[in-house]
Coordinates of C-alpha atoms and ligand atoms in Angstrom, one line a residue:
X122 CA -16.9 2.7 21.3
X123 CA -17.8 0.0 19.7
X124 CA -18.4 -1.3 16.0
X125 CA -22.5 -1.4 16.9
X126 CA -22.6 2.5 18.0
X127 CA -21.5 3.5 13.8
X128 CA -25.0 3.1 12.7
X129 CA -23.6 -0.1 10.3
X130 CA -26.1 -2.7 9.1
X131 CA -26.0 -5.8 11.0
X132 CA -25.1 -8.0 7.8
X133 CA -21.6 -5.7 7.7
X134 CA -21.1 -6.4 11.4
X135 CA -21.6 -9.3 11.1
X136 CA -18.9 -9.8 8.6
X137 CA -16.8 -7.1 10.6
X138 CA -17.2 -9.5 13.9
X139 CA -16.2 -12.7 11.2
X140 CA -12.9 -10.6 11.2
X141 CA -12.9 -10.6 14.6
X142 CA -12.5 -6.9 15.0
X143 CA -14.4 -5.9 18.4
X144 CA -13.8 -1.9 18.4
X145 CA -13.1 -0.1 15.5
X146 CA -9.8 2.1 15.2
X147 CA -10.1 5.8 15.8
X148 CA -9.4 6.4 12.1
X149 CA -13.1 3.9 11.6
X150 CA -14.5 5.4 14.6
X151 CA -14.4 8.9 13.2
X152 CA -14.8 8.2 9.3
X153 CA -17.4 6.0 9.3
X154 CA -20.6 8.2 10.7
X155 CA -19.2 10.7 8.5
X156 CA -19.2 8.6 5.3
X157 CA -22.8 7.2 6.5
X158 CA -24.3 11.0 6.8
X159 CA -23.0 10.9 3.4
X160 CA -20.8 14.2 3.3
X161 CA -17.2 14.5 1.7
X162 CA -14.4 13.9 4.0
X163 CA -10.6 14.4 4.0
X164 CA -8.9 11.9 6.0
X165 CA -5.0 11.9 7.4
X166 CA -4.7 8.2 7.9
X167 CA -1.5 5.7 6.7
X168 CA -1.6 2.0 5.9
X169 CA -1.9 0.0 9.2
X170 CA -4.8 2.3 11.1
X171 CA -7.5 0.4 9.9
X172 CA -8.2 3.2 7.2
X173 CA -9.7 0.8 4.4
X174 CA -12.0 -0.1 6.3
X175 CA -13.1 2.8 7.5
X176 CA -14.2 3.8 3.8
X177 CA -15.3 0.6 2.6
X178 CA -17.8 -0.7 5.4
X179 CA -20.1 2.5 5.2
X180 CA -19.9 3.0 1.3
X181 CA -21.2 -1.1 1.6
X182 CA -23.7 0.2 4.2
X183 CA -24.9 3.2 1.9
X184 CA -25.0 1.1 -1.2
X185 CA -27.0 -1.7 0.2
X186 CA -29.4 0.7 1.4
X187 CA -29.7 3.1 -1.4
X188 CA -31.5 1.4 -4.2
X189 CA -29.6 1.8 -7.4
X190 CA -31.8 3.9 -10.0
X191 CA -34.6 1.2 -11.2
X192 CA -34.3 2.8 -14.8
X193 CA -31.0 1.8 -15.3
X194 CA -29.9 -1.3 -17.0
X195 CA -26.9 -3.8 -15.5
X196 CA -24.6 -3.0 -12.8
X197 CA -23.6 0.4 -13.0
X198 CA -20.2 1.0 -11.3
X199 CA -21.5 3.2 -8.3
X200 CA -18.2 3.9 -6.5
X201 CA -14.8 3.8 -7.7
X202 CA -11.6 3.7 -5.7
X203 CA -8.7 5.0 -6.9
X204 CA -5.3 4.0 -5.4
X205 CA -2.0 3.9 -6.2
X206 CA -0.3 0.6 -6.9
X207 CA -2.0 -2.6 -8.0
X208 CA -1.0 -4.6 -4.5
X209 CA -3.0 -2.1 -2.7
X210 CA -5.6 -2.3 -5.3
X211 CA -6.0 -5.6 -4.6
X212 CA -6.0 -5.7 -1.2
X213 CA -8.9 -3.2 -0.8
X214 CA -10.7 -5.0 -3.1
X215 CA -10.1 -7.9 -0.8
X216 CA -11.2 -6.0 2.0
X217 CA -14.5 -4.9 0.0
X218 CA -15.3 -8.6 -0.5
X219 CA -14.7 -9.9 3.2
X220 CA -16.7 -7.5 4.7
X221 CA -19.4 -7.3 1.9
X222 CA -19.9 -11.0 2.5
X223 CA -23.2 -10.7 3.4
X224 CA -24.6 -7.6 1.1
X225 CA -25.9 -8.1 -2.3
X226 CA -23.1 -6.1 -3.8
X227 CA -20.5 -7.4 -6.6
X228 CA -16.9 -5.6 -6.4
X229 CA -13.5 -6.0 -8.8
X230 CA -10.5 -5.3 -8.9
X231 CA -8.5 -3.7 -12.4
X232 CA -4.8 -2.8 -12.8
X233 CA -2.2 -2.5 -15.5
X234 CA 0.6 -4.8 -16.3
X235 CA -1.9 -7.8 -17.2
X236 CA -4.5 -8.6 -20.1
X237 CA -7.2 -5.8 -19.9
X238 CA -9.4 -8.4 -22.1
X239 CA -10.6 -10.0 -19.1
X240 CA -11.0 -6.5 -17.3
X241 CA -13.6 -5.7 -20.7
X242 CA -15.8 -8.4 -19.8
X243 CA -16.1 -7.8 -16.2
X244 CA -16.4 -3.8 -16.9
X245 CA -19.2 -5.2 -19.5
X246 CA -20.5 -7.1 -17.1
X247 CA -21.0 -4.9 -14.6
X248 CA -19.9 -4.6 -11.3
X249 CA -21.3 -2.4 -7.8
X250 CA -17.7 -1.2 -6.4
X251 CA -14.5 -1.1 -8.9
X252 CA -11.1 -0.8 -7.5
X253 CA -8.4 0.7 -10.1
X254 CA -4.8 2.1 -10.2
X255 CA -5.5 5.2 -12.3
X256 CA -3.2 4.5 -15.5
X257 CA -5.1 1.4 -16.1
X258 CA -8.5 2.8 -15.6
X259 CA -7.9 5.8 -18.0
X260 CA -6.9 3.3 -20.4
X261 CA -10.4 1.4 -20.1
X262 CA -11.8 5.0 -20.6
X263 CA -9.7 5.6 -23.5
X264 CA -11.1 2.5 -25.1
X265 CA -14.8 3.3 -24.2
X266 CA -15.0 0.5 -21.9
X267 CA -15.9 1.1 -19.2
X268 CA -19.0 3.5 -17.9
X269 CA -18.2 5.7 -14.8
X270 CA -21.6 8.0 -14.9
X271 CA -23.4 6.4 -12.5
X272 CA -20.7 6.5 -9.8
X273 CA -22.0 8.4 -7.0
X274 CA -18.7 7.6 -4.1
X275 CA -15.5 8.2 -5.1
X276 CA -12.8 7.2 -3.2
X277 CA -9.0 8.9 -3.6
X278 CA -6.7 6.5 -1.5
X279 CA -3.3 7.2 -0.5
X280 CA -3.4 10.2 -3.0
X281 CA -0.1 11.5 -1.3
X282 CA 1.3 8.1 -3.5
X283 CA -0.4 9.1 -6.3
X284 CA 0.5 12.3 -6.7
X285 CA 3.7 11.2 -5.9
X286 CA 4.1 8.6 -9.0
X287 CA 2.9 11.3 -11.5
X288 CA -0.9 10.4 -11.3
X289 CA -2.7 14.0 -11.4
X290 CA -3.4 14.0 -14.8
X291 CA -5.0 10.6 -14.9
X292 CA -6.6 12.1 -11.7
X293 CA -7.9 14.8 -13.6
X294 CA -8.9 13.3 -16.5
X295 CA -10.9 10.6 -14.1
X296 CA -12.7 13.4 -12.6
X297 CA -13.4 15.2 -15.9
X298 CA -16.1 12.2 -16.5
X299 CA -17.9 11.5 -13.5
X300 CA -20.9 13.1 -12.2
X301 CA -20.7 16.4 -10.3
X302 CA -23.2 15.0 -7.8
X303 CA -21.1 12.9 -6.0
X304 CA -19.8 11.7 -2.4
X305 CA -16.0 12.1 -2.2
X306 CA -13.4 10.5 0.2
X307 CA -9.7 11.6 0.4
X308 CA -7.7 9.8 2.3
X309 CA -3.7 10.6 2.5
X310 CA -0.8 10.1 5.1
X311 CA 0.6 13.7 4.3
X312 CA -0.8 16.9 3.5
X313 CA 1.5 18.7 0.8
X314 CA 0.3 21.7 -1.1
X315 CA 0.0 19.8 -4.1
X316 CA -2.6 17.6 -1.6
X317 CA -4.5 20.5 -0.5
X318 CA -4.8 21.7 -4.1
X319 CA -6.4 18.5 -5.5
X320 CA -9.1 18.5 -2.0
X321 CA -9.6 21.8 -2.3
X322 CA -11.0 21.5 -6.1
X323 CA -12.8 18.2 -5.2
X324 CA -13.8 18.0 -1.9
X325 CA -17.5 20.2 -0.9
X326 CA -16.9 21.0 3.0
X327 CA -15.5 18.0 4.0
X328 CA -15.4 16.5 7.3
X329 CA -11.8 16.5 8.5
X330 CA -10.6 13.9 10.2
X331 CA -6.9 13.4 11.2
X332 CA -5.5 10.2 13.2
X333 CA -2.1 9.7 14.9
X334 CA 0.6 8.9 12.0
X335 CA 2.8 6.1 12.1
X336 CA 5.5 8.4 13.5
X337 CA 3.5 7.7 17.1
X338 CA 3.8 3.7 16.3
X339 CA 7.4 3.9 16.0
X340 CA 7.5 3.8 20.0
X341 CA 6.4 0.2 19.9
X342 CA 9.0 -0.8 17.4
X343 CA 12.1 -1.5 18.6
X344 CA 15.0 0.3 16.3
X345 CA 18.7 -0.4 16.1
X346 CA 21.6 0.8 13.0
X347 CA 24.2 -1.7 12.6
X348 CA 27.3 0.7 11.1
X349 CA 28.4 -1.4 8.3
X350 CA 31.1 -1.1 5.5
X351 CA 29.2 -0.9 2.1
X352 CA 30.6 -4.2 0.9
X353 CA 29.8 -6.2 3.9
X354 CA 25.8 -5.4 4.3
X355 CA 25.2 -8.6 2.5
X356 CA 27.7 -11.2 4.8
X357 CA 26.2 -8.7 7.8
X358 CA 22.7 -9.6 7.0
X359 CA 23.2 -13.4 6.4
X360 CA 24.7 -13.4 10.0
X361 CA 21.9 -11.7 12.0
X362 CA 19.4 -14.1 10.2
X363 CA 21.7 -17.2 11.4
X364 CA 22.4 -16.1 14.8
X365 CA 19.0 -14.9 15.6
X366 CA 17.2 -18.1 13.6
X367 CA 15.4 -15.0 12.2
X368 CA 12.3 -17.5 10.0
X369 CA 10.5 -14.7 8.6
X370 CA 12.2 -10.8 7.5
X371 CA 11.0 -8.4 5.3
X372 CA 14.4 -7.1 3.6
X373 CA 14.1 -3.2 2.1
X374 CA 16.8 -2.5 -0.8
X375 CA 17.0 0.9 -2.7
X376 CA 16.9 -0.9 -6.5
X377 CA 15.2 -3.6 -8.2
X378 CA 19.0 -4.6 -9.2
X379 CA 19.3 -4.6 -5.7
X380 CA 16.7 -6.6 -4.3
X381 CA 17.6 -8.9 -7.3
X382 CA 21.4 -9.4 -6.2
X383 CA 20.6 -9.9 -2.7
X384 CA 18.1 -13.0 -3.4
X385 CA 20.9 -14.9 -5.3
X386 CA 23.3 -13.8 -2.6
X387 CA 20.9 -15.4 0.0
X388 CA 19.7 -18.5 -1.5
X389 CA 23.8 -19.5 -1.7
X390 CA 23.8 -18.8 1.9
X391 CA 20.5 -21.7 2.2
X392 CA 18.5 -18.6 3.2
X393 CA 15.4 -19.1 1.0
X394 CA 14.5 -15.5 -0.3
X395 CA 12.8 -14.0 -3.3
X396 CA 12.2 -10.6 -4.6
X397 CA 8.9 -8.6 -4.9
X398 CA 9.6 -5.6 -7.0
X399 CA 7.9 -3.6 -10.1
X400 CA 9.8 -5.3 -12.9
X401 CA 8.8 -8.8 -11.4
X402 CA 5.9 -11.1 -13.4
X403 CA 2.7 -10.5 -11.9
X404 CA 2.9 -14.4 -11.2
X405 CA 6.5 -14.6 -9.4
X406 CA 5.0 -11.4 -6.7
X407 CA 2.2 -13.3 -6.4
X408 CA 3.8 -16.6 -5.4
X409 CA 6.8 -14.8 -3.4
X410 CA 3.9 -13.1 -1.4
X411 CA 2.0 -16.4 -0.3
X412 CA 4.9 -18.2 0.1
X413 CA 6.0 -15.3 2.3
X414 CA 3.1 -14.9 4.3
X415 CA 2.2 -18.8 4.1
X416 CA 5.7 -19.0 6.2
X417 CA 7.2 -21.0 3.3
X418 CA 9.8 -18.0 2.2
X419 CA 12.2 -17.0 4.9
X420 CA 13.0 -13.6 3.6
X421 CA 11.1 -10.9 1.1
X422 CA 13.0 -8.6 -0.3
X423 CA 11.4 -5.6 -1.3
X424 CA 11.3 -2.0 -2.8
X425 CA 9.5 0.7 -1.3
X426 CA 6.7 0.6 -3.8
X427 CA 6.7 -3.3 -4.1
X428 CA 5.9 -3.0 -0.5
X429 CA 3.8 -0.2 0.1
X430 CA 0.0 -1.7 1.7
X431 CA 1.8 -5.2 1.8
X432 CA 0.1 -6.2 5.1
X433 CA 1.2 -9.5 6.9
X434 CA 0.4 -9.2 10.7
X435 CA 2.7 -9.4 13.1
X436 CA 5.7 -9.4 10.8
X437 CA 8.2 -9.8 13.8
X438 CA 11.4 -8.7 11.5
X439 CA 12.5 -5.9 9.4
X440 CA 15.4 -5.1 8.0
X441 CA 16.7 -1.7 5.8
X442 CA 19.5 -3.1 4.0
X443 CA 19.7 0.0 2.2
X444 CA 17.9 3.1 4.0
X445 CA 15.4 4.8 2.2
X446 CA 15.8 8.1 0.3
X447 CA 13.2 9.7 1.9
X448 CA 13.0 10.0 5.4
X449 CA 9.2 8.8 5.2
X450 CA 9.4 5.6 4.1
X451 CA 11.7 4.7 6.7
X452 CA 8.5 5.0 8.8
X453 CA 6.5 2.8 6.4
X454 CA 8.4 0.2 6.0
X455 CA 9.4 -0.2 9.8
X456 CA 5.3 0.0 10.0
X457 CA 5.6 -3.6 8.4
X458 CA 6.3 -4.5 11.6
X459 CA 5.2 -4.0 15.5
X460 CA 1.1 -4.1 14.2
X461 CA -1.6 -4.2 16.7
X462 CA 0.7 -4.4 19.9
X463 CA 2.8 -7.0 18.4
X464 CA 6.9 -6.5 19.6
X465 CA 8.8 -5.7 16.3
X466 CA 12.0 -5.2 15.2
X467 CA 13.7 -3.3 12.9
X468 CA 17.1 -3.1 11.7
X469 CA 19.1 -1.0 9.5
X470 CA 22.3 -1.8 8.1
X471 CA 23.9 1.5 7.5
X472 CA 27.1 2.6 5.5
X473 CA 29.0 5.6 5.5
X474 CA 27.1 6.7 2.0
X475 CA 23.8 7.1 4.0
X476 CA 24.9 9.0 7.0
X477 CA 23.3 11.6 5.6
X478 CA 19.8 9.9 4.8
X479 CA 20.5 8.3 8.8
X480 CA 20.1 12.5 10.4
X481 CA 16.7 12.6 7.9
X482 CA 15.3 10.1 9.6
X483 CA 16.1 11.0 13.0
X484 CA 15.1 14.1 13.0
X485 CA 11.6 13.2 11.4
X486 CA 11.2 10.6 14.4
X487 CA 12.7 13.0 16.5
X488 CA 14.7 10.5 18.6
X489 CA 18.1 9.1 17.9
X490 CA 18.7 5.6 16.7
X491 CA 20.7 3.3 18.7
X492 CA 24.0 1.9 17.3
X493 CA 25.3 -1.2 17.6
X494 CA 28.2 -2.3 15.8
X495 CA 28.6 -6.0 15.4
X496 CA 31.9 -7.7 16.3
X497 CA 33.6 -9.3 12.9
X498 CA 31.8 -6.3 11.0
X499 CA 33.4 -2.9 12.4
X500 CA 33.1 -0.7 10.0
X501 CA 36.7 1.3 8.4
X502 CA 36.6 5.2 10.2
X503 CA 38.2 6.3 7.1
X504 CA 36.0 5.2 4.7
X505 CA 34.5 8.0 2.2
X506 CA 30.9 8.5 1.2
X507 CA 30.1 7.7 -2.3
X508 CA 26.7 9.0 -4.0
X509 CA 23.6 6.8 -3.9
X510 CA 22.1 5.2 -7.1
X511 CA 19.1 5.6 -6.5
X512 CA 18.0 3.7 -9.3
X513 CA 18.4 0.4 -10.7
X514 CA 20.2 0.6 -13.8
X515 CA 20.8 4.1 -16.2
X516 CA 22.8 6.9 -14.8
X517 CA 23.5 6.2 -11.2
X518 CA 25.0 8.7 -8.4
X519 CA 22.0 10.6 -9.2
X520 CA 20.8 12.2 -5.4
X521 CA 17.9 14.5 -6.3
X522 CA 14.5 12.4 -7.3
X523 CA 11.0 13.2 -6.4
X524 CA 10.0 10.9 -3.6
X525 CA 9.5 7.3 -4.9
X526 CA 12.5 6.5 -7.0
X527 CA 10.5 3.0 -8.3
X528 CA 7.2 4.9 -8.7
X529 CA 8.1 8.8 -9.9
X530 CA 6.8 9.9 -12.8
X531 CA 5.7 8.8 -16.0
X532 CA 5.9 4.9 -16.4
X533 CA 8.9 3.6 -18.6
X534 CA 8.1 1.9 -21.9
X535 CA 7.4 -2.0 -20.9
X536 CA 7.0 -1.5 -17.8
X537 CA 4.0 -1.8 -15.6
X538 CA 2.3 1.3 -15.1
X539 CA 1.3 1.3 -11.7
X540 CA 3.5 -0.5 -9.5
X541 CA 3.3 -4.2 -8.5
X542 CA 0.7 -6.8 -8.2
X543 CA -0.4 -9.1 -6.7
X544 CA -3.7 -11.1 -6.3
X545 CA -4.5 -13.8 -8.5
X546 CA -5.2 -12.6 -12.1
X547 CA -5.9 -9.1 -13.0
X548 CA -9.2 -9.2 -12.0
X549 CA -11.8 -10.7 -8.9
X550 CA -15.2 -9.9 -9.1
X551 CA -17.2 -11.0 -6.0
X552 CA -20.4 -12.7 -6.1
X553 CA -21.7 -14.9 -3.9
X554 CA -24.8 -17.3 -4.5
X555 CA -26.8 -15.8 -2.8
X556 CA -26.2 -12.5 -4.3
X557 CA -27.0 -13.7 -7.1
X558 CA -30.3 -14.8 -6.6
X559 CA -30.5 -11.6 -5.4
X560 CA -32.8 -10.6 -8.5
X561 CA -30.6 -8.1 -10.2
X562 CA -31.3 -9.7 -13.5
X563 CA -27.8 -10.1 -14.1
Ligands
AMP605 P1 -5.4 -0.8 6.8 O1 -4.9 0.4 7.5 O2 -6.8 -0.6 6.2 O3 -4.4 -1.3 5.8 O4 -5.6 -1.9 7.9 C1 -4.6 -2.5 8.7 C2 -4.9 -3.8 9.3 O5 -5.7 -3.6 10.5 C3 -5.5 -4.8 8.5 O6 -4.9 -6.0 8.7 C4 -6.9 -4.9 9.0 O7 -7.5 -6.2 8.8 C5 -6.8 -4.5 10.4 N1 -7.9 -3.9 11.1 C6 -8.7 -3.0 10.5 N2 -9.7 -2.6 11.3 C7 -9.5 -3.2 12.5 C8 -10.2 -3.2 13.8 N3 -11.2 -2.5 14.0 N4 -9.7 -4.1 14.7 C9 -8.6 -4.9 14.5 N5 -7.9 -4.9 13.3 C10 -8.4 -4.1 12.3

């Protein structure tokens, strides 16, 4: 198959072949005559399978093609995309850009945790294709400013997240206000009853399309514990990234206290390291992300949600200096790595206080992880397991949480209420010269 067999307009592939994508992914091979014939779809796709994409180049394709209603004045918004946290926010609306380089068609980008002054004037503005994290968007709405009648594709992107950080009101509420007539898109790496619920009231006989989950990646990665005592993870990980002259590691840690600790531990090792978490300034993820991906910053470390969509190719290391708390995420984060054939590694340094989280994991990727203890750092047989804190901060040896301990639930007074950021500013909007001139009297 290839991209010119999906019915796409030749100004998208050209911008597709810019990226230097040749054929599309199964996940874009599927979607993307689906979202073309302009019928609702439910999609069972993670990060990494080439899934924005496969929304954003036919909604370009139908937009550019579909006149917008003569009678209306401005830029209506004419397809909104929900997702979860403001990194992946901005990275789609990235995504929406690059490949609608060459269609007259102005996207941006809004997300809480900055000014929404600037997000006003854009909204005022006007603007083809808005990307949003839901709390931020029902705030606009809330104000009156912003106009979602017009929108005729919605797009619901990793809804599983959403749902899981306490969304489905804001969901609701979003839904409450647009137009019944309406293309809808529903894209999610797992299919809970809560999931099913939400497609069932939204979606109108959806195409169905399922592609192979991460879990089938994890071959290509190669995996190894490291048995550790709880108090020597941090000597243990400055080791491995000496010995192996490891230049660039993503690091996972439980807590933002965590991922906070292990930067100044680092940096007085001369391992340069900074932290990309949710109660980091929208300017310090920013910068640790370019320096990170620029090859400046030899080690990110990370919380699950900080990370979530992050995508750097060919990330050749990472590490779980804490495991995860749900099984899952082991499987996203490890994702980081291994992409498009690359050879990845990842690592977890285990202690006796996550033996139990270890068997999760195992039996979700149905194989056994290798062990390998490292000479120096043999870990005590009598030690005891202690409870996890699974939070940074109040209460602590707390074990039951919903699924994203950074993420669940409402947001906490001051902080940002959907996850991190990054991008420059709050918002982008796209529009090139030549769109411009393109004579929508804007
Ligand atoms: P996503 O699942 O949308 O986060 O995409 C994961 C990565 O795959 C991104 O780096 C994309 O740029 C890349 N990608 C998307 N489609 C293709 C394709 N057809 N061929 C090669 N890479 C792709």
């Amino acid at each position: 198959m290839l991209f010119t067999e999906l019915g796409l307009s030749d100004a998208i592939l050209r911008a597709v072949t810019e990226k230097g994508y040749t054929t599309p992914t199964p996940i874009q091979a599927q979607a993307i005559p689906a979202v073309l014939a302009g019928g609702d779809l439910l999609a069972g796709a993670q990060t990494g399978t080439g899934k924005t994409a496969a929304f954003t180049l036919p909604i370009l394709h139908r937009l550019a093609s579909a006149a917008k209603n003569p009678n209306l004045q401005g830029t209506p918004i004419r397809t909104l995309i929900l997702t979860p946290t403001r990194e992946l926010a901005a990275q789609i609306e990235e995504s929406v850009r690059q490949y609608g380089k060459y269609v007259k068609l102005t996207s941006a980008v809004i997300f809480g945790g900055v000014g929404i002054n600037p997000q006003i004037k854009v909204l005022k503005h006007g603007v083809d294709i808005l990307v949003a994290t839901p709390g931020r968007l029902l705030d606009h709405m809330q104000q009156g400013t912003i106009n979602l009648n017009h929108v005729e594709i919605l797009v619901l992107d990793e809804a599983d997240r959403m749902l899981d950080m306490g969304f489905i009101k804001d969901i609701k509420r979003v839904l409450a206000v647009l137009p019944k007539k309406r293309q809808n898109l529903l894209f999610s790496a797992t299919f809970s009853e809560e999931i099913k619920t939400l497609a069932d009231g939204l979606l109108n006989a959806p195409a169905m399309i399922e592609v192979a989950r991460r879990n089938s990646t994890v071959e290509i990665i190669a995996q190894k514990v490291h048995p550790v005592d709880r108090d020597k993870k941090h000597p243990m990980l400055t080791h491995l990234i000496k010995t192996h002259q490891w230049s660039q590691v993503l690091v996972f840690t439980r807590t933002k206290h965590g991922a906070n600790k292990l930067v100044e531990q680092l940096e007085k090792d001369a391992i340069s390291a900074m932290a990309i978490h949710g109660n980091k300034s929208q300017s310090a993820r920013t910068k640790a992300l370019a320096e990170f991906k620029g090859g400046n910053l030899q080690v990110l470390v990370a919380t699950d949600i900080a990370a979530r969509g992050i995508d750097i190719d060919q990330l050749p290391h990472v590490v779980n200096y804490d495991l995860p708390n749900v099984a899952e995420d082991y499987v996203h984060r490890i994702g980081r790595t291994g992409r498009a054939g690359a050879a990845g590694e990842a690592v977890s340094l285990v202690c006796v206080d996550e033996f139990s989280l270890l068997k999760d994991i195992e039996k979700l990727i149905k194989r056994e992880l290798p062990r390998e203890i490292i000479d120096g750092f043999e870990p005590d047989p009598h030690a005891k397991a202690q409870p996890i804190q699974l939070r940074s901060g109040g209460g602590g040896g707390r074990n039951q949480q919903p699924r994203s301990s950074a993420g669940a639930g409402k947001p906490r007074s001051g902080a940002p209420r959907s996850g991190p950021a990054q991008a420059n500013g709050n918002v982008a909007v796209r529009s090139s010269a030549q769109h411009r001139s393109g004579g929508r009297g804007r």
